[in-house]
PDB file of C-alpha atoms and ligand atoms in Angstrom:
ATOM      1  CA  MET C   1       6.891  -7.648  17.423  1.00  0.00           C
ATOM      2  CA  ASP C   2       3.298  -8.643  16.724  1.00  0.00           C
ATOM      3  CA  LEU C   3       2.419  -8.264  13.027  1.00  0.00           C
ATOM      4  CA  ILE C   4      -0.726  -6.172  13.541  1.00  0.00           C
ATOM      5  CA  GLU C   5       1.212  -3.966  15.956  1.00  0.00           C
ATOM      6  CA  ALA C   6       3.860  -3.442  13.258  1.00  0.00           C
ATOM      7  CA  ILE C   7       1.289  -2.744  10.520  1.00  0.00           C
ATOM      8  CA  LYS C   8      -0.521  -0.174  12.664  1.00  0.00           C
ATOM      9  CA  GLY C   9       2.534   1.307  14.379  1.00  0.00           C
ATOM     10  CA  ARG C  10       4.753   1.918  11.328  1.00  0.00           C
ATOM     11  CA  ARG C  11       4.818   5.592  10.322  1.00  0.00           C
ATOM     12  CA  SER C  12       6.552   7.389   7.519  1.00  0.00           C
ATOM     13  CA  ALA C  13       9.746   8.810   9.034  1.00  0.00           C
ATOM     14  CA  ARG C  14      10.984  12.053   7.479  1.00  0.00           C
ATOM     15  CA  LYS C  15      13.604  13.012  10.110  1.00  0.00           C
ATOM     16  CA  TYR C  16      16.587  10.787  10.904  1.00  0.00           C
ATOM     17  CA  LYS C  17      19.450  10.528  13.380  1.00  0.00           C
ATOM     18  CA  PRO C  18      22.883  10.299  11.731  1.00  0.00           C
ATOM     19  CA  ASP C  19      23.601   7.027  13.617  1.00  0.00           C
ATOM     20  CA  PRO C  20      24.811   4.278  11.280  1.00  0.00           C
ATOM     21  CA  VAL C  21      22.737   1.140  10.690  1.00  0.00           C
ATOM     22  CA  PRO C  22      24.697  -2.024  11.616  1.00  0.00           C
ATOM     23  CA  GLU C  23      25.432  -4.199   8.585  1.00  0.00           C
ATOM     24  CA  GLU C  24      23.669  -7.222  10.148  1.00  0.00           C
ATOM     25  CA  THR C  25      20.501  -5.136  10.657  1.00  0.00           C
ATOM     26  CA  LEU C  26      20.587  -4.057   7.010  1.00  0.00           C
ATOM     27  CA  GLN C  27      21.048  -7.704   6.005  1.00  0.00           C
ATOM     28  CA  LYS C  28      17.972  -8.701   8.063  1.00  0.00           C
ATOM     29  CA  VAL C  29      15.906  -6.148   6.156  1.00  0.00           C
ATOM     30  CA  MET C  30      17.198  -7.411   2.795  1.00  0.00           C
ATOM     31  CA  GLU C  31      16.636 -11.046   3.818  1.00  0.00           C
ATOM     32  CA  ALA C  32      12.989 -10.197   4.541  1.00  0.00           C
ATOM     33  CA  VAL C  33      12.619  -8.585   1.095  1.00  0.00           C
ATOM     34  CA  ARG C  34      13.955 -11.839  -0.377  1.00  0.00           C
ATOM     35  CA  TRP C  35      10.921 -13.673   1.025  1.00  0.00           C
ATOM     36  CA  SER C  36       8.290 -11.333  -0.428  1.00  0.00           C
ATOM     37  CA  PRO C  37       5.698 -12.913  -2.702  1.00  0.00           C
ATOM     38  CA  SER C  38       5.925 -12.264  -6.436  1.00  0.00           C
ATOM     39  CA  TRP C  39       4.257 -13.223  -9.716  1.00  0.00           C
ATOM     40  CA  ALA C  40       5.147 -16.891 -10.354  1.00  0.00           C
ATOM     41  CA  ASN C  41       8.054 -16.314  -7.958  1.00  0.00           C
ATOM     42  CA  THR C  42       9.728 -14.148 -10.607  1.00  0.00           C
ATOM     43  CA  GLN C  43      11.309 -11.858  -7.939  1.00  0.00           C
ATOM     44  CA  CYS C  44      11.738  -8.947 -10.359  1.00  0.00           C
ATOM     45  CA  TRP C  45      12.990  -6.605  -7.612  1.00  0.00           C
ATOM     46  CA  GLU C  46      16.530  -5.276  -7.432  1.00  0.00           C
ATOM     47  CA  VAL C  47      17.774  -3.102  -4.609  1.00  0.00           C
ATOM     48  CA  ILE C  48      20.470  -0.425  -4.690  1.00  0.00           C
ATOM     49  CA  VAL C  49      21.792   0.373  -1.203  1.00  0.00           C
ATOM     50  CA  VAL C  50      23.201   3.907  -1.325  1.00  0.00           C
ATOM     51  CA  LYS C  51      25.520   4.961   1.495  1.00  0.00           C
ATOM     52  CA  ASP C  52      27.887   7.309  -0.384  1.00  0.00           C
ATOM     53  CA  PRO C  53      26.914  10.856   0.737  1.00  0.00           C
ATOM     54  CA  LYS C  54      27.796  12.204  -2.735  1.00  0.00           C
ATOM     55  CA  ILE C  55      25.378   9.830  -4.493  1.00  0.00           C
ATOM     56  CA  LYS C  56      22.705  10.487  -1.845  1.00  0.00           C
ATOM     57  CA  SER C  57      23.008  14.244  -2.530  1.00  0.00           C
ATOM     58  CA  GLU C  58      22.798  13.655  -6.275  1.00  0.00           C
ATOM     59  CA  LEU C  59      19.707  11.479  -5.806  1.00  0.00           C
ATOM     60  CA  ALA C  60      18.094  14.159  -3.656  1.00  0.00           C
ATOM     61  CA  THR C  61      18.207  16.483  -6.685  1.00  0.00           C
ATOM     62  CA  ALA C  62      15.747  14.113  -8.401  1.00  0.00           C
ATOM     63  CA  LEU C  63      13.093  15.017  -5.809  1.00  0.00           C
ATOM     64  CA  PRO C  64      11.030  18.171  -6.256  1.00  0.00           C
ATOM     65  CA  LYS C  65      11.860  20.771  -3.580  1.00  0.00           C
ATOM     66  CA  THR C  66       8.275  20.454  -2.346  1.00  0.00           C
ATOM     67  CA  ASN C  67       8.651  16.770  -1.519  1.00  0.00           C
ATOM     68  CA  PRO C  68       8.414  16.525   2.307  1.00  0.00           C
ATOM     69  CA  ALA C  69      10.851  13.585   2.265  1.00  0.00           C
ATOM     70  CA  LEU C  70      13.632  15.610   0.594  1.00  0.00           C
ATOM     71  CA  SER C  71      15.804  16.300   3.672  1.00  0.00           C
ATOM     72  CA  SER C  72      15.532  12.682   4.828  1.00  0.00           C
ATOM     73  CA  MET C  73      17.435  11.634   1.698  1.00  0.00           C
ATOM     74  CA  LEU C  74      20.447  13.523   3.071  1.00  0.00           C
ATOM     75  CA  ASP C  75      19.992  12.879   6.803  1.00  0.00           C
ATOM     76  CA  ALA C  76      19.444   9.126   6.787  1.00  0.00           C
ATOM     77  CA  PRO C  77      22.652   7.045   6.709  1.00  0.00           C
ATOM     78  CA  ILE C  78      21.233   4.794   3.976  1.00  0.00           C
ATOM     79  CA  VAL C  79      18.982   5.391   0.987  1.00  0.00           C
ATOM     80  CA  ILE C  80      17.403   2.310  -0.551  1.00  0.00           C
ATOM     81  CA  VAL C  81      16.416   2.470  -4.206  1.00  0.00           C
ATOM     82  CA  LEU C  82      13.951  -0.218  -5.182  1.00  0.00           C
ATOM     83  CA  CYS C  83      14.069  -1.201  -8.845  1.00  0.00           C
ATOM     84  CA  GLY C  84      12.141  -3.702 -10.954  1.00  0.00           C
ATOM     85  CA  LYS C  85      13.279  -5.754 -13.954  1.00  0.00           C
ATOM     86  CA  LYS C  86      10.883  -5.103 -16.827  1.00  0.00           C
ATOM     87  CA  GLY C  87       9.025  -7.828 -18.741  1.00  0.00           C
ATOM     88  CA  VAL C  88       9.356 -10.523 -16.086  1.00  0.00           C
ATOM     89  CA  SER C  89       6.485 -10.234 -13.625  1.00  0.00           C
ATOM     90  CA  GLY C  90       3.123 -11.006 -15.232  1.00  0.00           C
ATOM     91  CA  PHE C  91       4.651 -12.496 -18.376  1.00  0.00           C
ATOM     92  CA  LYS C  92       4.504 -16.010 -19.818  1.00  0.00           C
ATOM     93  CA  LYS C  93       6.803 -16.864 -22.740  1.00  0.00           C
ATOM     94  CA  GLY C  94       7.387 -13.143 -23.318  1.00  0.00           C
ATOM     95  CA  GLU C  95       3.654 -12.325 -23.529  1.00  0.00           C
ATOM     96  CA  ALA C  96       1.714 -10.390 -20.927  1.00  0.00           C
ATOM     97  CA  ALA C  97      -0.527 -12.916 -19.186  1.00  0.00           C
ATOM     98  CA  THR C  98      -3.177 -10.359 -18.161  1.00  0.00           C
ATOM     99  CA  VAL C  99      -4.542  -7.020 -19.310  1.00  0.00           C
ATOM    100  CA  LYS C 100      -2.477  -5.432 -16.551  1.00  0.00           C
ATOM    101  CA  GLY C 101       0.727  -5.991 -18.526  1.00  0.00           C
ATOM    102  CA  ASP C 102       3.850  -5.750 -16.363  1.00  0.00           C
ATOM    103  CA  TRP C 103       3.201  -6.513 -12.683  1.00  0.00           C
ATOM    104  CA  LEU C 104       6.520  -5.019 -11.567  1.00  0.00           C
ATOM    105  CA  MET C 105       4.858  -2.137  -9.731  1.00  0.00           C
ATOM    106  CA  PHE C 106       2.800  -4.629  -7.759  1.00  0.00           C
ATOM    107  CA  ASP C 107       5.665  -6.958  -6.871  1.00  0.00           C
ATOM    108  CA  THR C 108       8.046  -4.153  -5.956  1.00  0.00           C
ATOM    109  CA  GLY C 109       5.218  -2.609  -3.916  1.00  0.00           C
ATOM    110  CA  MET C 110       4.907  -5.813  -1.920  1.00  0.00           C
ATOM    111  CA  ALA C 111       8.684  -5.913  -1.491  1.00  0.00           C
ATOM    112  CA  MET C 112       8.641  -2.311  -0.252  1.00  0.00           C
ATOM    113  CA  GLN C 113       5.962  -3.107   2.326  1.00  0.00           C
ATOM    114  CA  THR C 114       8.038  -6.066   3.525  1.00  0.00           C
ATOM    115  CA  LEU C 115      11.053  -3.774   3.749  1.00  0.00           C
ATOM    116  CA  CYS C 116       9.207  -1.041   5.658  1.00  0.00           C
ATOM    117  CA  LEU C 117       7.579  -3.398   8.166  1.00  0.00           C
ATOM    118  CA  THR C 118      10.793  -5.326   8.805  1.00  0.00           C
ATOM    119  CA  ALA C 119      12.713  -2.085   9.233  1.00  0.00           C
ATOM    120  CA  TYR C 120      10.101  -0.867  11.724  1.00  0.00           C
ATOM    121  CA  SER C 121      10.281  -4.120  13.696  1.00  0.00           C
ATOM    122  CA  LEU C 122      14.044  -3.541  14.016  1.00  0.00           C
ATOM    123  CA  GLY C 123      13.623   0.044  15.258  1.00  0.00           C
ATOM    124  CA  LEU C 124      14.381   1.651  11.904  1.00  0.00           C
ATOM    125  CA  GLY C 125      12.411   4.279  10.032  1.00  0.00           C
ATOM    126  CA  THR C 126      11.426   4.419   6.360  1.00  0.00           C
ATOM    127  CA  VAL C 127       9.300   6.566   4.097  1.00  0.00           C
ATOM    128  CA  VAL C 128       8.269   5.392   0.667  1.00  0.00           C
ATOM    129  CA  VAL C 129       9.241   8.087  -1.833  1.00  0.00           C
ATOM    130  CA  GLY C 130       7.500   7.918  -5.198  1.00  0.00           C
ATOM    131  CA  MET C 131       7.346  11.568  -6.193  1.00  0.00           C
ATOM    132  CA  PHE C 132      10.639  12.195  -8.019  1.00  0.00           C
ATOM    133  CA  ASP C 133      12.185  12.293 -11.465  1.00  0.00           C
ATOM    134  CA  HIS C 134      12.624   8.578 -12.137  1.00  0.00           C
ATOM    135  CA  LYS C 135      14.619   9.049 -15.346  1.00  0.00           C
ATOM    136  CA  LYS C 136      17.069  11.323 -13.536  1.00  0.00           C
ATOM    137  CA  ALA C 137      17.472   8.781 -10.706  1.00  0.00           C
ATOM    138  CA  GLU C 138      18.105   6.014 -13.272  1.00  0.00           C
ATOM    139  CA  GLU C 139      20.815   8.110 -14.929  1.00  0.00           C
ATOM    140  CA  ILE C 140      22.509   8.970 -11.625  1.00  0.00           C
ATOM    141  CA  LEU C 141      22.567   5.304 -10.591  1.00  0.00           C
ATOM    142  CA  GLY C 142      23.465   3.884 -14.017  1.00  0.00           C
ATOM    143  CA  VAL C 143      20.377   1.668 -14.142  1.00  0.00           C
ATOM    144  CA  PRO C 144      20.198  -0.306 -17.426  1.00  0.00           C
ATOM    145  CA  GLN C 145      17.317  -0.063 -19.956  1.00  0.00           C
ATOM    146  CA  ASN C 146      15.667  -3.339 -18.900  1.00  0.00           C
ATOM    147  CA  VAL C 147      15.342  -2.164 -15.301  1.00  0.00           C
ATOM    148  CA  GLU C 148      13.372   0.725 -13.862  1.00  0.00           C
ATOM    149  CA  VAL C 149      13.625   2.634 -10.617  1.00  0.00           C
ATOM    150  CA  VAL C 150      10.268   2.393  -8.833  1.00  0.00           C
ATOM    151  CA  ALA C 151      10.605   3.926  -5.375  1.00  0.00           C
ATOM    152  CA  ILE C 152      13.117   5.093  -2.812  1.00  0.00           C
ATOM    153  CA  THR C 153      13.223   5.002   0.951  1.00  0.00           C
ATOM    154  CA  PRO C 154      15.677   6.454   3.414  1.00  0.00           C
ATOM    155  CA  LEU C 155      16.662   3.903   6.071  1.00  0.00           C
ATOM    156  CA  GLY C 156      17.910   4.868   9.496  1.00  0.00           C
ATOM    157  CA  TYR C 157      16.944   5.554  13.094  1.00  0.00           C
ATOM    158  CA  PRO C 158      14.039   8.005  13.195  1.00  0.00           C
ATOM    159  CA  ALA C 159      14.644  11.275  15.060  1.00  0.00           C
ATOM    160  CA  THR C 160      10.954  11.924  15.684  1.00  0.00           C
ATOM    161  CA  GLU C 161       7.814   9.874  16.097  1.00  0.00           C
ATOM    162  CA  GLY C 162       5.221  10.647  13.446  1.00  0.00           C
ATOM    163  CA  THR C 163       1.502  10.804  14.086  1.00  0.00           C
ATOM    164  CA  ALA C 164      -0.817   8.575  12.122  1.00  0.00           C
ATOM    165  CA  PRO C 165      -2.761  10.239   9.320  1.00  0.00           C
ATOM    166  CA  LYS C 166      -6.457   9.387   9.453  1.00  0.00           C
ATOM    167  CA  ARG C 167      -7.556   6.225   7.684  1.00  0.00           C
ATOM    168  CA  LYS C 168     -10.827   5.526   5.859  1.00  0.00           C
ATOM    169  CA  GLU C 169     -13.416   3.535   7.763  1.00  0.00           C
ATOM    170  CA  LEU C 170     -13.853  -0.114   6.692  1.00  0.00           C
ATOM    171  CA  SER C 171     -17.358   0.711   5.496  1.00  0.00           C
ATOM    172  CA  GLU C 172     -15.822   3.082   2.929  1.00  0.00           C
ATOM    173  CA  PHE C 173     -13.811   0.407   1.106  1.00  0.00           C
ATOM    174  CA  VAL C 174     -15.032  -3.056   2.079  1.00  0.00           C
ATOM    175  CA  PHE C 175     -17.940  -4.149  -0.056  1.00  0.00           C
ATOM    176  CA  HIS C 176     -19.885  -7.388   0.103  1.00  0.00           C
ATOM    177  CA  ASP C 177     -20.582  -9.732  -2.780  1.00  0.00           C
ATOM    178  CA  LYS C 178     -20.751  -6.978  -5.458  1.00  0.00           C
ATOM    179  CA  TYR C 179     -19.654  -3.409  -5.997  1.00  0.00           C
ATOM    180  CA  PRO C 180     -22.182  -1.088  -4.383  1.00  0.00           C
ATOM    181  CA  GLY C 181     -24.897   0.119  -6.715  1.00  0.00           C
ATOM    182  CA  LYS C 182     -24.584  -2.955  -8.992  1.00  0.00           C
ATOM    183  CA  GLU C 183     -27.481  -5.443  -9.163  1.00  0.00           C
TER     184      GLU C 183
HETATM  185  C1  FMN J   1       3.621   4.744  -3.436  1.00  0.00           C
HETATM  186  C2  FMN J   1       3.904   5.774  -2.361  1.00  0.00           C
HETATM  187  C3  FMN J   1       4.556   6.943  -2.686  1.00  0.00           C
HETATM  188  C4  FMN J   1       4.852   7.882  -1.698  1.00  0.00           C
HETATM  189  N1  FMN J   1       5.572   8.998  -2.033  1.00  0.00           N
HETATM  190  C5  FMN J   1       5.922   9.867  -1.051  1.00  0.00           C
HETATM  191  C6  FMN J   1       6.762  10.972  -1.362  1.00  0.00           C
HETATM  192  O1  FMN J   1       7.192  11.173  -2.505  1.00  0.00           O
HETATM  193  N2  FMN J   1       7.080  11.821  -0.347  1.00  0.00           N
HETATM  194  C7  FMN J   1       6.655  11.632   0.942  1.00  0.00           C
HETATM  195  O2  FMN J   1       6.987  12.435   1.818  1.00  0.00           O
HETATM  196  N3  FMN J   1       5.853  10.563   1.270  1.00  0.00           N
HETATM  197  C8  FMN J   1       5.486   9.693   0.310  1.00  0.00           C
HETATM  198  N4  FMN J   1       4.721   8.586   0.621  1.00  0.00           N
HETATM  199  C9  FMN J   1       4.329   8.359   2.025  1.00  0.00           C
HETATM  200  C10 FMN J   1       2.831   8.615   2.248  1.00  0.00           C
HETATM  201  O3  FMN J   1       2.589   9.997   2.232  1.00  0.00           O
HETATM  202  C11 FMN J   1       2.400   7.968   3.595  1.00  0.00           C
HETATM  203  O4  FMN J   1       2.620   6.583   3.538  1.00  0.00           O
HETATM  204  C12 FMN J   1       0.926   8.241   3.913  1.00  0.00           C
HETATM  205  O5  FMN J   1       0.690   9.609   4.110  1.00  0.00           O
HETATM  206  C13 FMN J   1       0.480   7.489   5.172  1.00  0.00           C
HETATM  207  O6  FMN J   1       1.283   7.828   6.285  1.00  0.00           O
HETATM  208  P1  FMN J   1       2.052   6.691   7.117  1.00  0.00           P
HETATM  209  O7  FMN J   1       3.034   6.043   6.170  1.00  0.00           O
HETATM  210  O8  FMN J   1       2.751   7.377   8.261  1.00  0.00           O
HETATM  211  O9  FMN J   1       1.037   5.701   7.595  1.00  0.00           O
HETATM  212  C14 FMN J   1       4.429   7.647  -0.353  1.00  0.00           C
HETATM  213  C15 FMN J   1       3.774   6.451  -0.035  1.00  0.00           C
HETATM  214  C16 FMN J   1       3.520   5.515  -1.020  1.00  0.00           C
HETATM  215  C17 FMN J   1       2.843   4.215  -0.635  1.00  0.00           C
END
């Protein structure tokens, strides 16, 4: 699949078929994550692949009932929990190298985009889920103190085709030479 086609065609999938995902397809998705860029190649991401229906149900309780992705946590055959090791990305000799501090959100974000695009290219659906009780998810999954849960995505064959929400025009976010209004 052409890259631009994948970038534009991928949609958040919130309804899934119960069909299982072949192990080799899951491995292809994980292999792609492995090749994501990261701060000084620190690769702070860690991935928990949840297939146990009991753990999926428990994890679903960490989402507010208003989260539109809630049912997909139960329907999809796999739920991927993307974690980041703290104090690794953006650090040099234990000191933050920039004012941004820990870059784990950035690196795991890139890994998630790799995951979502690869999944889409293989016919699978995803939806990035960020709105949930992270502490509760960490407890359920037994995540240690030096690691944090960042985001979740169901992974499976989408049952419906989503429509694309409107995007901003380029003129609204691409500026030239300086920020608009600055001399
Ligand atoms: C960081 C992040 C957090 C998100 N959290 C949620 C969420 O909690 N629930 C949900 O249904 N969608 C969530 N989304 C999906 C967005 O709503 C979706 O990507 C956006 O509306 C654009 O639609 P598209 O993915 O189909 O292009 C999240 C997306 C991102 C990038």
